[in-house]
Structures are given as structure tokens and as C-alpha cells.
XYZ file of N, CA, C and O in Angstrom:
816
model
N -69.189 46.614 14.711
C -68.460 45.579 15.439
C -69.263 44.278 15.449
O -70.487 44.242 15.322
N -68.412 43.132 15.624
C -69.835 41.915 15.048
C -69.386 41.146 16.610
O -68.333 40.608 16.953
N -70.617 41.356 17.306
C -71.033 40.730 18.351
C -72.073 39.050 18.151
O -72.202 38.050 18.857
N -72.455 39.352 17.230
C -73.415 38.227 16.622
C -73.557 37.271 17.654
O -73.136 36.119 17.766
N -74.121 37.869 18.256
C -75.011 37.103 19.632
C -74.363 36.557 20.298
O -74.875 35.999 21.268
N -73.168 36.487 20.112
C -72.594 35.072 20.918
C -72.850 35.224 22.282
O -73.046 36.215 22.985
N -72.801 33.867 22.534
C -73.851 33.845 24.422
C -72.313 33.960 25.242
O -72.224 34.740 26.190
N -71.196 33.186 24.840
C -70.065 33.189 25.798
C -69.074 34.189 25.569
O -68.850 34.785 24.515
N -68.562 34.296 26.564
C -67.348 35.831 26.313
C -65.835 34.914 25.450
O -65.211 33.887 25.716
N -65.758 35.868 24.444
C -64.249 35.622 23.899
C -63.230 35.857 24.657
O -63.386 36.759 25.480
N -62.194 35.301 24.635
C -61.061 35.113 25.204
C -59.897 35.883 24.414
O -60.168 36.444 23.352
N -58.628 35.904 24.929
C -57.776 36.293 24.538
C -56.472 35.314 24.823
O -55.864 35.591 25.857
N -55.944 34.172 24.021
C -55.081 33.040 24.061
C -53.791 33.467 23.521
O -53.610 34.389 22.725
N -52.561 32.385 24.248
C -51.298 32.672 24.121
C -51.141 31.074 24.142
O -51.544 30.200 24.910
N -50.617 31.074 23.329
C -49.540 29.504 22.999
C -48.193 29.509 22.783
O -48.060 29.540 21.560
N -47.350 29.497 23.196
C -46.113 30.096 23.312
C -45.283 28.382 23.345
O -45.789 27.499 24.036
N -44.046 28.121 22.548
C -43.449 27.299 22.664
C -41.929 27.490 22.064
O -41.731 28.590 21.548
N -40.592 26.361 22.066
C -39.555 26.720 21.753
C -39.684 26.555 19.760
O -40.674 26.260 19.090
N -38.255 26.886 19.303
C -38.252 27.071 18.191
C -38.652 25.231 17.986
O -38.510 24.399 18.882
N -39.116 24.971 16.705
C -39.260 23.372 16.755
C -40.423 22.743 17.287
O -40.547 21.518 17.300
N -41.446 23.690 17.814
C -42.894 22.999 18.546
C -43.734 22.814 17.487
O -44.632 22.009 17.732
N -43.748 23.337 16.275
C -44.505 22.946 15.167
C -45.835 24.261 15.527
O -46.925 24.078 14.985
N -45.697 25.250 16.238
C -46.353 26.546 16.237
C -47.292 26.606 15.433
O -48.504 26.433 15.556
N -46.113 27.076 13.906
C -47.030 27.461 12.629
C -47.921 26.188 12.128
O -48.867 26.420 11.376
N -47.708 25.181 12.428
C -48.494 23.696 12.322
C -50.232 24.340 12.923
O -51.306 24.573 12.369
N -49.760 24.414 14.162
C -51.100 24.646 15.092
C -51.744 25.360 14.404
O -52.770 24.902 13.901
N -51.361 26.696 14.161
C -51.849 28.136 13.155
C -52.883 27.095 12.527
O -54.066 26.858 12.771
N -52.195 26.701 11.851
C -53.090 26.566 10.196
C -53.790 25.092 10.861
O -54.598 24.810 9.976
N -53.875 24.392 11.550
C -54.688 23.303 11.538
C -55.509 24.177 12.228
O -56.551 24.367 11.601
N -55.450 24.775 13.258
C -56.520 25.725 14.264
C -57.653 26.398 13.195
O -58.875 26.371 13.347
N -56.847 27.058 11.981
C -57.417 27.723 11.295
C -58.594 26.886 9.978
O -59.430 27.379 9.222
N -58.097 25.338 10.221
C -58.856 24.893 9.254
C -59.380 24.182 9.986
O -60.130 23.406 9.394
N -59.348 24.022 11.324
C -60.518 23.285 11.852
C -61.564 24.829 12.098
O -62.769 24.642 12.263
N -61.166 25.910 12.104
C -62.426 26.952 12.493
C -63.250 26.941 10.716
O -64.469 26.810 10.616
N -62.443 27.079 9.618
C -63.168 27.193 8.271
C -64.010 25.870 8.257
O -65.148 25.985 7.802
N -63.671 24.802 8.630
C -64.785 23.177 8.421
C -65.767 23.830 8.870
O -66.798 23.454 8.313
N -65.956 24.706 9.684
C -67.316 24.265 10.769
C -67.744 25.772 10.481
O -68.277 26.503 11.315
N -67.366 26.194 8.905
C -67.906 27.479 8.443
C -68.021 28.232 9.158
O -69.130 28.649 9.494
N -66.857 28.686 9.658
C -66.095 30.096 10.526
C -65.310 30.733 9.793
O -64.465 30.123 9.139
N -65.450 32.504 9.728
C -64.430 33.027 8.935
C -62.867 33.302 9.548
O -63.117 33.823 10.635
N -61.824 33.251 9.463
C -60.730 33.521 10.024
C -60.084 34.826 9.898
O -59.890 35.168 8.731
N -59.757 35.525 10.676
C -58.883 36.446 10.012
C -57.068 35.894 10.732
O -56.685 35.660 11.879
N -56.438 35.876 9.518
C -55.396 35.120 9.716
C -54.478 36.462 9.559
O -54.746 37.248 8.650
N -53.196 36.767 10.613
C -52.421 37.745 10.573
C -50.745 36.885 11.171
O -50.661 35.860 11.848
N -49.665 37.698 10.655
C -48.508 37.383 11.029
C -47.590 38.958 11.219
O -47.520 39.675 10.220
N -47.061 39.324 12.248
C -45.701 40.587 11.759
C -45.527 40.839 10.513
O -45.516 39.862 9.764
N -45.368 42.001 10.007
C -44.772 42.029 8.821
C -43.140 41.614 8.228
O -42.632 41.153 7.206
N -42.662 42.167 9.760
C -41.413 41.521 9.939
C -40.859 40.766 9.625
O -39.721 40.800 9.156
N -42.053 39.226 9.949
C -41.641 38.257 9.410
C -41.961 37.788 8.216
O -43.040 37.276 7.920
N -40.789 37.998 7.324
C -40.960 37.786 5.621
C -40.345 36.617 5.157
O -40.250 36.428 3.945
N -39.876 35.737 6.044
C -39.088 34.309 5.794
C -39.737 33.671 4.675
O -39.102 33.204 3.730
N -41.222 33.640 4.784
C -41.663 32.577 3.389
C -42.399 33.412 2.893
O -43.479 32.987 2.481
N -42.086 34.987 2.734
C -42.872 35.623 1.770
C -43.608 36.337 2.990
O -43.601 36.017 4.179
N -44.531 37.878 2.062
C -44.774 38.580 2.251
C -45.963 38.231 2.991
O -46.067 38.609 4.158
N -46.622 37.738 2.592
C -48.495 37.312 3.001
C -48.669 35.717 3.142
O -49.709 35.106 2.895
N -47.421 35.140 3.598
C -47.543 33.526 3.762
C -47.039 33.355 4.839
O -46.269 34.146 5.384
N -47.495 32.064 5.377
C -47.466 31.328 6.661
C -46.940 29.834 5.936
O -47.299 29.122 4.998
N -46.278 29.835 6.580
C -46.012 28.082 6.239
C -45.481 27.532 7.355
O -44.787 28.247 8.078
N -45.694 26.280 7.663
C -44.964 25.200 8.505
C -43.746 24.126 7.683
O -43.675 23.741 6.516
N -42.997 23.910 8.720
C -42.346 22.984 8.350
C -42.749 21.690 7.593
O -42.207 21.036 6.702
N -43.649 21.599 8.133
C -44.109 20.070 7.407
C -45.064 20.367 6.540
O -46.023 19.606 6.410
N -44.956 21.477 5.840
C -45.431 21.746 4.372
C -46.823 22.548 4.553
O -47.409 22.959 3.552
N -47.242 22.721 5.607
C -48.565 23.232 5.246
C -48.542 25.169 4.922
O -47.726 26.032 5.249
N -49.454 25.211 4.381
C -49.469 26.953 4.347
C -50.808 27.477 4.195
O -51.813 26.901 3.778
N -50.654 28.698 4.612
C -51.565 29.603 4.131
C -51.464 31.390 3.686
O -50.439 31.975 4.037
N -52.313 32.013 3.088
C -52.249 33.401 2.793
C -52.574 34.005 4.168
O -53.381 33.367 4.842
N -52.072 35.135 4.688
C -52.375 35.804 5.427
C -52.504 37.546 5.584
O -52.354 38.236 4.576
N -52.749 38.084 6.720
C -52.633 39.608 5.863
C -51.567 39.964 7.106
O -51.725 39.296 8.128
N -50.476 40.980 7.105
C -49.494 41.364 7.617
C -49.335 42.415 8.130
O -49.363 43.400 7.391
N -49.110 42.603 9.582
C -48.979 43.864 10.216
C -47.674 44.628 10.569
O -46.609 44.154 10.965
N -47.961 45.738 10.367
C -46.711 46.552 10.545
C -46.505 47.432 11.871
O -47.460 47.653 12.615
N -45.344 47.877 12.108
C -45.371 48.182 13.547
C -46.185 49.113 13.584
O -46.732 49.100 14.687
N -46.607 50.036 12.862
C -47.719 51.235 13.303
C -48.633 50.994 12.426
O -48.946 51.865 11.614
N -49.154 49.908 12.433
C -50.759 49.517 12.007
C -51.344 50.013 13.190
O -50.700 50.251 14.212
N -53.069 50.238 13.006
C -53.752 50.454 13.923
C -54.406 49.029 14.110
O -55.338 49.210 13.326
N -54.614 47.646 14.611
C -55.562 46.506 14.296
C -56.703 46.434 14.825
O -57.542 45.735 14.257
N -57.123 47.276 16.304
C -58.431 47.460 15.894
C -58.980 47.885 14.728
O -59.618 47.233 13.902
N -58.556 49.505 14.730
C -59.454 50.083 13.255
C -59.666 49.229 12.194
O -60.721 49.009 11.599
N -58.224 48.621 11.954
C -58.367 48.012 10.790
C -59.415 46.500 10.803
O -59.683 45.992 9.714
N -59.942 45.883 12.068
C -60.709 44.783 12.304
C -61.621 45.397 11.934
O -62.203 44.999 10.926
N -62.036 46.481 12.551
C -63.312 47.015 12.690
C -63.955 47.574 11.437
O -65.172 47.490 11.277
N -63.050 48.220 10.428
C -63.216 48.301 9.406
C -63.290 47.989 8.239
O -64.018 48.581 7.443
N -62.323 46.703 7.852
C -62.071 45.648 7.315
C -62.889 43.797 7.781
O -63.481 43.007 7.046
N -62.653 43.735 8.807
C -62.759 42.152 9.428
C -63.675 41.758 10.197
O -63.742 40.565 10.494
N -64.460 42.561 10.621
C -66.121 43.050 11.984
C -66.542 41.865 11.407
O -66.981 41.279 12.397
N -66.713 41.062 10.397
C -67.284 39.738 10.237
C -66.460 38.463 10.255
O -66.793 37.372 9.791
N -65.318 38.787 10.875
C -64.803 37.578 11.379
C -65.331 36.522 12.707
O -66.261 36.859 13.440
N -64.871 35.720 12.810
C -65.388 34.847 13.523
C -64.529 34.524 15.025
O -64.991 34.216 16.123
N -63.225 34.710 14.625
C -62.189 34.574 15.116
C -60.731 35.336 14.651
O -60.638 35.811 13.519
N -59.661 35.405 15.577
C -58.303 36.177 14.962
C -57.366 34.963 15.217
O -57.570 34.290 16.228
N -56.457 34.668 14.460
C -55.511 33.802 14.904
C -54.075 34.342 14.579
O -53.930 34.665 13.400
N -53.257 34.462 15.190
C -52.043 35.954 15.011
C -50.479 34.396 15.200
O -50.372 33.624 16.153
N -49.620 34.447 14.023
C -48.499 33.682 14.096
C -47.470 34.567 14.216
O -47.374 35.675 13.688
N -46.589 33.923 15.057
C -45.080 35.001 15.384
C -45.565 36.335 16.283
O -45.398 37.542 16.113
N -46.195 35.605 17.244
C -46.635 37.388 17.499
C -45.709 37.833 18.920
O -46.098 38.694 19.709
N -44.877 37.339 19.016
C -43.497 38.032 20.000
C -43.024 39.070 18.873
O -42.420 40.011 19.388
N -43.108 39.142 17.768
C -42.693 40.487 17.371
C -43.735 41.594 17.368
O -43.360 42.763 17.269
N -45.039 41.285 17.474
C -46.069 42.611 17.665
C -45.634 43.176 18.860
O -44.927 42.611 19.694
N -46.263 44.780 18.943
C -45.801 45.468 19.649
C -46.741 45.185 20.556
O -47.648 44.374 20.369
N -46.462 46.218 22.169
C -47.366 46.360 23.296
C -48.694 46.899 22.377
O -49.557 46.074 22.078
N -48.764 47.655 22.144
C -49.794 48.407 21.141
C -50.933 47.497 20.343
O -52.156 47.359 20.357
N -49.989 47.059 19.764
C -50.713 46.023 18.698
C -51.498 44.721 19.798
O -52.685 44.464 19.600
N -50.766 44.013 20.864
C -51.670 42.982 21.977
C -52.727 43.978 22.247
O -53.747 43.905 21.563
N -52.598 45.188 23.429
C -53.647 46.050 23.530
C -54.708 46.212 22.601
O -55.861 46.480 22.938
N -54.264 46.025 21.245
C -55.618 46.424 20.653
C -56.493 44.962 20.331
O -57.695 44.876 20.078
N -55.422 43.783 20.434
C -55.637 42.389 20.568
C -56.869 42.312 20.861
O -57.907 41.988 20.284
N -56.278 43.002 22.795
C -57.219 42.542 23.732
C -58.467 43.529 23.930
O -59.138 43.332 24.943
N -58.825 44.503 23.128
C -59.634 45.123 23.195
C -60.621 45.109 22.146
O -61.583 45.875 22.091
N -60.178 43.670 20.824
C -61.060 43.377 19.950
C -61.826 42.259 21.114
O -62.945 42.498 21.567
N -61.298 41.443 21.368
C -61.787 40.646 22.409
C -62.525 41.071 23.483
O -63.023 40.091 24.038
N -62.780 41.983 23.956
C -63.394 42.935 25.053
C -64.429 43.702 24.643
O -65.348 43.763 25.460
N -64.549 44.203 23.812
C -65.183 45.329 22.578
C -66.268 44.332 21.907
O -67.489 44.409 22.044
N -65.600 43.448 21.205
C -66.204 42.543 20.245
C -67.060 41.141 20.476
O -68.109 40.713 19.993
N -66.363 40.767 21.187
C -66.671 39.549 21.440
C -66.544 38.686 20.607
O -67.394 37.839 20.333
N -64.962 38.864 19.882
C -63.952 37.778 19.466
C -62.702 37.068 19.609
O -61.656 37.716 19.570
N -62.680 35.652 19.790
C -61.604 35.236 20.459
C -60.593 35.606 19.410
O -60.821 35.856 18.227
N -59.350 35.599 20.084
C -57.763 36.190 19.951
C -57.074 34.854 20.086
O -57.344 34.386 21.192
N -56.144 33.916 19.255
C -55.258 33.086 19.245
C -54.014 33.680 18.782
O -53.674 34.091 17.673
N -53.439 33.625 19.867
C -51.870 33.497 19.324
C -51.019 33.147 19.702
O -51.077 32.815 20.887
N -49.819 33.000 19.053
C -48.777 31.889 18.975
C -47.568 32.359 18.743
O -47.585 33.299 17.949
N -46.439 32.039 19.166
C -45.539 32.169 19.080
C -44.341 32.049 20.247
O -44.725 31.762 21.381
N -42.947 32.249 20.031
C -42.096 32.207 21.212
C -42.244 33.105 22.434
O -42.714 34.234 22.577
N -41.631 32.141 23.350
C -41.776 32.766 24.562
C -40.858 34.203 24.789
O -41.292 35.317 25.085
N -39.410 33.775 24.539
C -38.038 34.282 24.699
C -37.105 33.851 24.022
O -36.912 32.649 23.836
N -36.065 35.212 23.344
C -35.350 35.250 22.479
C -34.164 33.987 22.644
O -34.426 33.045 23.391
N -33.005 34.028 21.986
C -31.764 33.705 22.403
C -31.024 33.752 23.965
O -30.461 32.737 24.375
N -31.053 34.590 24.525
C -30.469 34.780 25.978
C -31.710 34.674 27.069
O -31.685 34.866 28.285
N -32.889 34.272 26.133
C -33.430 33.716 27.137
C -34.881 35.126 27.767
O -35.738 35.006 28.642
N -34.592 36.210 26.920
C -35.388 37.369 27.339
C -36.590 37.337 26.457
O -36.703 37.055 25.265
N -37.717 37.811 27.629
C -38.888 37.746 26.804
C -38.840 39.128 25.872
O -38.317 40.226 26.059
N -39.852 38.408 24.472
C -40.126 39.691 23.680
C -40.629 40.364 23.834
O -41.283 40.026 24.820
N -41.081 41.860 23.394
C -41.805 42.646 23.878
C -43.862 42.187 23.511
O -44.813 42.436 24.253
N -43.873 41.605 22.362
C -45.350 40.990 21.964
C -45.677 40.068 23.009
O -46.775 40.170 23.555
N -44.741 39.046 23.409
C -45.227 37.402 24.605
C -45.416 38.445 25.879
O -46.437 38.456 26.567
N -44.497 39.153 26.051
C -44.638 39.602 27.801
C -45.694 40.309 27.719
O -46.166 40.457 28.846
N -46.537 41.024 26.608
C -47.524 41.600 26.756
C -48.594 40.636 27.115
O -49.451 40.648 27.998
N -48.330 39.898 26.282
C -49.152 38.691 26.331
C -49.914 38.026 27.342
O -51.107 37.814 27.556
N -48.403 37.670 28.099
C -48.179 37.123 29.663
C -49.182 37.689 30.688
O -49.893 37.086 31.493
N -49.003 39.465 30.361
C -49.687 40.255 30.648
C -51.258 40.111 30.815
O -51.826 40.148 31.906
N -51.872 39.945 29.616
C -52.975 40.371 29.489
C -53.916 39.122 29.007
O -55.137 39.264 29.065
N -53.379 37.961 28.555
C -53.903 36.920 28.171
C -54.870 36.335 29.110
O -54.597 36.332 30.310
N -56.484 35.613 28.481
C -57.099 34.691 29.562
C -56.346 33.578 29.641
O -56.381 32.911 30.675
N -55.622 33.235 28.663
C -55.554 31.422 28.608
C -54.151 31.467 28.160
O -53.863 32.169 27.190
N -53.315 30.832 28.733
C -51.916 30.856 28.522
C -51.471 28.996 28.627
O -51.550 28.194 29.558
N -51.042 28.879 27.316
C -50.441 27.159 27.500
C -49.247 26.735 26.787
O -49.225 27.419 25.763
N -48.428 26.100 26.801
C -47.205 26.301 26.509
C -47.242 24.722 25.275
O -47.914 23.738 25.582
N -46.578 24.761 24.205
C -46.165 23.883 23.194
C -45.321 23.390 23.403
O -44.320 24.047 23.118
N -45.058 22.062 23.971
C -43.962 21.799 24.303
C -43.091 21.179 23.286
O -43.692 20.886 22.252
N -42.029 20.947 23.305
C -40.775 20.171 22.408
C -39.768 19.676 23.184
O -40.015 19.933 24.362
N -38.465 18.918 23.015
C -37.505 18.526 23.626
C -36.193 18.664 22.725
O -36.148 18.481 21.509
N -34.969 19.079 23.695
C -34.050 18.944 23.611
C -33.408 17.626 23.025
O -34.047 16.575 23.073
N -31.913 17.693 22.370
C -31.522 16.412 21.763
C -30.997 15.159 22.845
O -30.474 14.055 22.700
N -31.550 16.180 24.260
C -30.839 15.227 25.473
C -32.046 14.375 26.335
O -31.932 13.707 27.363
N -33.455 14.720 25.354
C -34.774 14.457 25.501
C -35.632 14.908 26.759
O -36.656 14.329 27.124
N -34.914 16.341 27.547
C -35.312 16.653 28.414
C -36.045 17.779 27.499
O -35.886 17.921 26.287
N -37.205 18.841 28.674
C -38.122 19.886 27.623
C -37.440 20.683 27.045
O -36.321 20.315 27.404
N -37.293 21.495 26.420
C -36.540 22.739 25.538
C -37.013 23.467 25.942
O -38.202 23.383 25.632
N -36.698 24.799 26.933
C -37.111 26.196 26.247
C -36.094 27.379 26.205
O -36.288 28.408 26.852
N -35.149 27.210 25.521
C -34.527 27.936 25.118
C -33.930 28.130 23.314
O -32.824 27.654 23.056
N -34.289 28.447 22.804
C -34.024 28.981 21.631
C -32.870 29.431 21.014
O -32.947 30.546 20.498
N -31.551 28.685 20.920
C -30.791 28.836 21.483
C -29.929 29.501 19.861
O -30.268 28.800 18.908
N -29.078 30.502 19.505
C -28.851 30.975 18.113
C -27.736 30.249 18.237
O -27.135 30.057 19.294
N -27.292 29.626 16.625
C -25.629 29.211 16.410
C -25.387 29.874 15.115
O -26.261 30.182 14.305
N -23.849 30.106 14.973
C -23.186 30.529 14.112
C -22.344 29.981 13.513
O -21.861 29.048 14.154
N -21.727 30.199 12.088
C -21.700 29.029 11.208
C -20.790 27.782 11.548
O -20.902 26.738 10.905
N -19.974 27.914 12.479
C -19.511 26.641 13.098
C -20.507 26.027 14.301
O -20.076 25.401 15.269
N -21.644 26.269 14.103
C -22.321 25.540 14.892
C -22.132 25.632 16.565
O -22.459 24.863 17.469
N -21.398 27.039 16.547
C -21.358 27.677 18.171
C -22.573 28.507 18.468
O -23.138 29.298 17.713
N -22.986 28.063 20.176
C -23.860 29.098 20.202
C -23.367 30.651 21.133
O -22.613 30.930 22.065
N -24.829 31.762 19.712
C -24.301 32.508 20.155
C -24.847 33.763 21.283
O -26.001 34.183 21.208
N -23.956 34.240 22.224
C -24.304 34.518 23.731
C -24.466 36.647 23.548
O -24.610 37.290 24.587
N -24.413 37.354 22.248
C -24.151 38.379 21.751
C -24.995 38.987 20.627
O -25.395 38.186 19.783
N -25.280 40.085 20.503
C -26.537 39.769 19.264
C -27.448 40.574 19.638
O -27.648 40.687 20.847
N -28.333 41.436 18.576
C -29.289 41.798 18.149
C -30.642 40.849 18.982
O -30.497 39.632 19.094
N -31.628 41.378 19.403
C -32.793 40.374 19.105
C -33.145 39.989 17.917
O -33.433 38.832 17.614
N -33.141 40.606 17.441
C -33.915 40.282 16.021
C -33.203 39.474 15.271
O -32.050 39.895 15.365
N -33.220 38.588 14.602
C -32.497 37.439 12.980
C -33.044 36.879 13.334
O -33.186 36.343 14.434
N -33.674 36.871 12.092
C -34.803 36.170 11.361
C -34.076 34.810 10.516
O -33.229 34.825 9.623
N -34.756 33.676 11.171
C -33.788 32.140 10.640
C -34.895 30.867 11.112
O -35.921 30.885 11.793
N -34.483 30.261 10.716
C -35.136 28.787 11.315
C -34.347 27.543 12.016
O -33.785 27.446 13.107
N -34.567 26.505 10.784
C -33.253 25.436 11.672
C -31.927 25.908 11.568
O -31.220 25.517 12.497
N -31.283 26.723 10.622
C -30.143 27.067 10.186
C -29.468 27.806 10.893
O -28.268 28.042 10.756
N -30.348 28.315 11.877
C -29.597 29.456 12.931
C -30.012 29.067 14.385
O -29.221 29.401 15.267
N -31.433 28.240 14.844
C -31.054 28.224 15.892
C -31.905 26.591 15.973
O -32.624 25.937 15.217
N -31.284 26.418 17.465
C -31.855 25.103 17.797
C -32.475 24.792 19.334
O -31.763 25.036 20.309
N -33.613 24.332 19.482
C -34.226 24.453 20.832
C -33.548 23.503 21.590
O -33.372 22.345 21.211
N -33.042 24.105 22.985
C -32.321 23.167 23.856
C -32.801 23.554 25.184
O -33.466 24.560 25.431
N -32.383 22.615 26.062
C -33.113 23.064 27.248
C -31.709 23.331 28.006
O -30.562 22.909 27.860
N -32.513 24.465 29.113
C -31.417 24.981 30.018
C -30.214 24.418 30.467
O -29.186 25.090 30.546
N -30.274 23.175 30.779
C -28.833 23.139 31.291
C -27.996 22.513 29.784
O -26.830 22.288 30.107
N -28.150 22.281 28.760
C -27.557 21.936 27.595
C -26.954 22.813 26.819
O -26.061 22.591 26.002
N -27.670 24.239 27.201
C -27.325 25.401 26.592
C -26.530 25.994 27.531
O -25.781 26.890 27.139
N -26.530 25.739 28.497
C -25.169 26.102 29.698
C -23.979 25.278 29.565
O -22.933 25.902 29.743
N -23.861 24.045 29.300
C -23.152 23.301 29.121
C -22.250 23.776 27.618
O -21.019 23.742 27.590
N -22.774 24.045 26.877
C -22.700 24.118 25.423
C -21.580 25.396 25.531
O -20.352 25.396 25.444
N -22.514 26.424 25.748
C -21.646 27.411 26.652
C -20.024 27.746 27.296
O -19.097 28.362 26.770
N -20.107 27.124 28.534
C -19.041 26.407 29.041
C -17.834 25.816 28.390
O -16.631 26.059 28.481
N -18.602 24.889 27.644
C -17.523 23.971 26.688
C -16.460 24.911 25.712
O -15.243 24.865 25.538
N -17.866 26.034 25.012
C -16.746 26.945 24.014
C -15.827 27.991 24.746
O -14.644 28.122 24.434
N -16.518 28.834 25.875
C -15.582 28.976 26.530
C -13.997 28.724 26.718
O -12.951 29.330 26.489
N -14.477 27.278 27.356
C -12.912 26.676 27.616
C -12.382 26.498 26.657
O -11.234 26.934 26.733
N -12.690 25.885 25.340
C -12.221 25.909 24.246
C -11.086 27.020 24.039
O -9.901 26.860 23.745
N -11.762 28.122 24.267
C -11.137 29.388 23.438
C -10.438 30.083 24.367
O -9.951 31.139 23.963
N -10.178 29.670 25.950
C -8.918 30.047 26.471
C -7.480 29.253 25.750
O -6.352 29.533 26.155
């Protein structure tokens, strides 16, 4: 396990924001401000999420990187410990889809090791429910800070809100679909009530 002296205790971080906060942005600038200052990264995402490929991270505004990908019954201690013990740091994107399991072992590289844990991702789905990875999170995290963004009514966003191909949103559904701008759009609470409402009446 690589303790490598460090004098201060690692942490275990949550950055949580709506769809549109530029998240995966943070990822990879976080991650290349730790490589400048000759730090190794171990960079991880869900396997789940396969939107830009199997072992890639990308942001909207073009940036990317390789990463390695976890599956729901990975072990990630073992595999740190056996693989990654010379990392410097973990930085984890999309991680509302990791399991309770997978944070636990998060927070027990961080406890064990004495390496900080970054991660990122949404708070709560479509209707507004947390995932099972953030609420762990919520749970167990030292440092919890939120990414903010705004609505098109320029109030904050945090709702994540899914539409369907007429551009209705939708109140029914799976957690899971996997999409970006094409499916959903961050709005804040009362816009997404409103929005709501409107189709409603519509469709009496």
C-alpha cells in the first residue's frame, strides 16, 4: 500500500453538479494539474459509461483522456492495491453510477492508504432521486461541493431534467439512459415544474 510518508491525511471528495457544469472539464484539468507537479493519477470512470468509448473521458469542450473502467463487481481496492499502490491520487468521473461497494472501497483506499479520492459527478437522476454512487457519497465523503450551472431562466439548475424527441420532458423512465445534450437539459426546480404543468394541460 503506498503511504509514502505523507504528513497530512487524504480525504475522500465529492463534486457533484447538474448535467452542463462542465464535470468532465474539472476531471481532466484536476488531473493535469496533479501530472505538472509530477503526480501519478489513477484515472477511472463506470464501465457503464461507454458514451465516448470504452477507456475515454472526454468533455464537451474537447478535452480527453484514457482511463481504466470499472465494472459493477470489480473489487477497487484489490485492484489499487495490486495494480495502482503507486498512485498519487484517484480521480473517479460519473461516479453516481458506482455502486455502494465500489464508494466503500473508495473510502477505505483513503483510510488504509493515505490517498485522496476525487469524484465527480451528478447529484440526482431525472425525477430528481439520488443515485445509488452520490448518496453513498453524501454518506461518507470529507469534502462535499457542488458545480454549479444555470438554468435558461438564469436561476441555479439542479435538476437534470430528460426530454423526448419533441422536446417534452420526461416524468417516467428507467434511471439509467445514457445521453448528453440530446436527451436532457439542466433546469432548475421551478422551470421543470412549470414545463411539466404546461404539457399536462396541453394533453387534456
Amino acid at each position: 500500500m503506498n503511504m509514502k510518508g505523507k504528513l497530512q491525511m487524504a480525504k475522500l471528495y465529492f463534486k457533484y453538479g447538474a448535467m452542463g457544469s462542465s464535470k468532465t472539464a474539472q476531471v481532466l484539468i484536476t488531473k493535469f494539474n496533479y501530472e505538472e507537479r509530477n503526480m501519478k493519477v489513477w484515472l477511472i470512470k463506470p464501465a457503464i459509461d461507454n458514451r465516448d468509448g470504452e477507456k475515454i473521458i472526454r468533455s464537451r469542450i474537447g478535452l480527453y483522456a484514457t482511463c481504466d473502467t470499472i465494472s459493477a463487481d470489480d473489487d477497487i481496492f484489490k485492484i489499487f492495491t495490486e495494480q495502482h499502490s503507486d498512485c498519487d491520487v484517484i480521480i473517479a468521473d460519473e461516479c453516481q453510477f458506482l455502486t455502494e461497494t465500489h464508494v466503500d472501497a473508495l473510502r477505505r483506499i483513503v483510510d488504509d492508504c493515505n490517498v485522496p479520492v476525487l469524484c465527480f459527478g451528478l447529484r440526482a437522476d431525472f425525477l430528481a432521486h439520488l443515485f445509488t454512487g452520490s448518496r453513498r457519497l453524501f454518506e461518507l465523503a470529507d469534502s462535499i461541493a457542488e458545480i454549479k450551472t444555470i438554468c435558461s431562466c438564469g436561476s441555479k439548475a439542479i435538476i437534470n431534467a430528460r426530454l423526448d424527441e419533441n422536446m417534452n420532458v420526461v416524468t417516467s423512465g428507467d434511471q439509467l439512459l445514457l445521453g448528453g445534450n440530446d436527451l436532457y437539459v439542466a433546469m432548475c426546480h421551478k422551470c421543470w415544474q412549470k414545463r411539466i404543468r404546461e404539457q399536462k394541460k396541453a394533453n387534456l
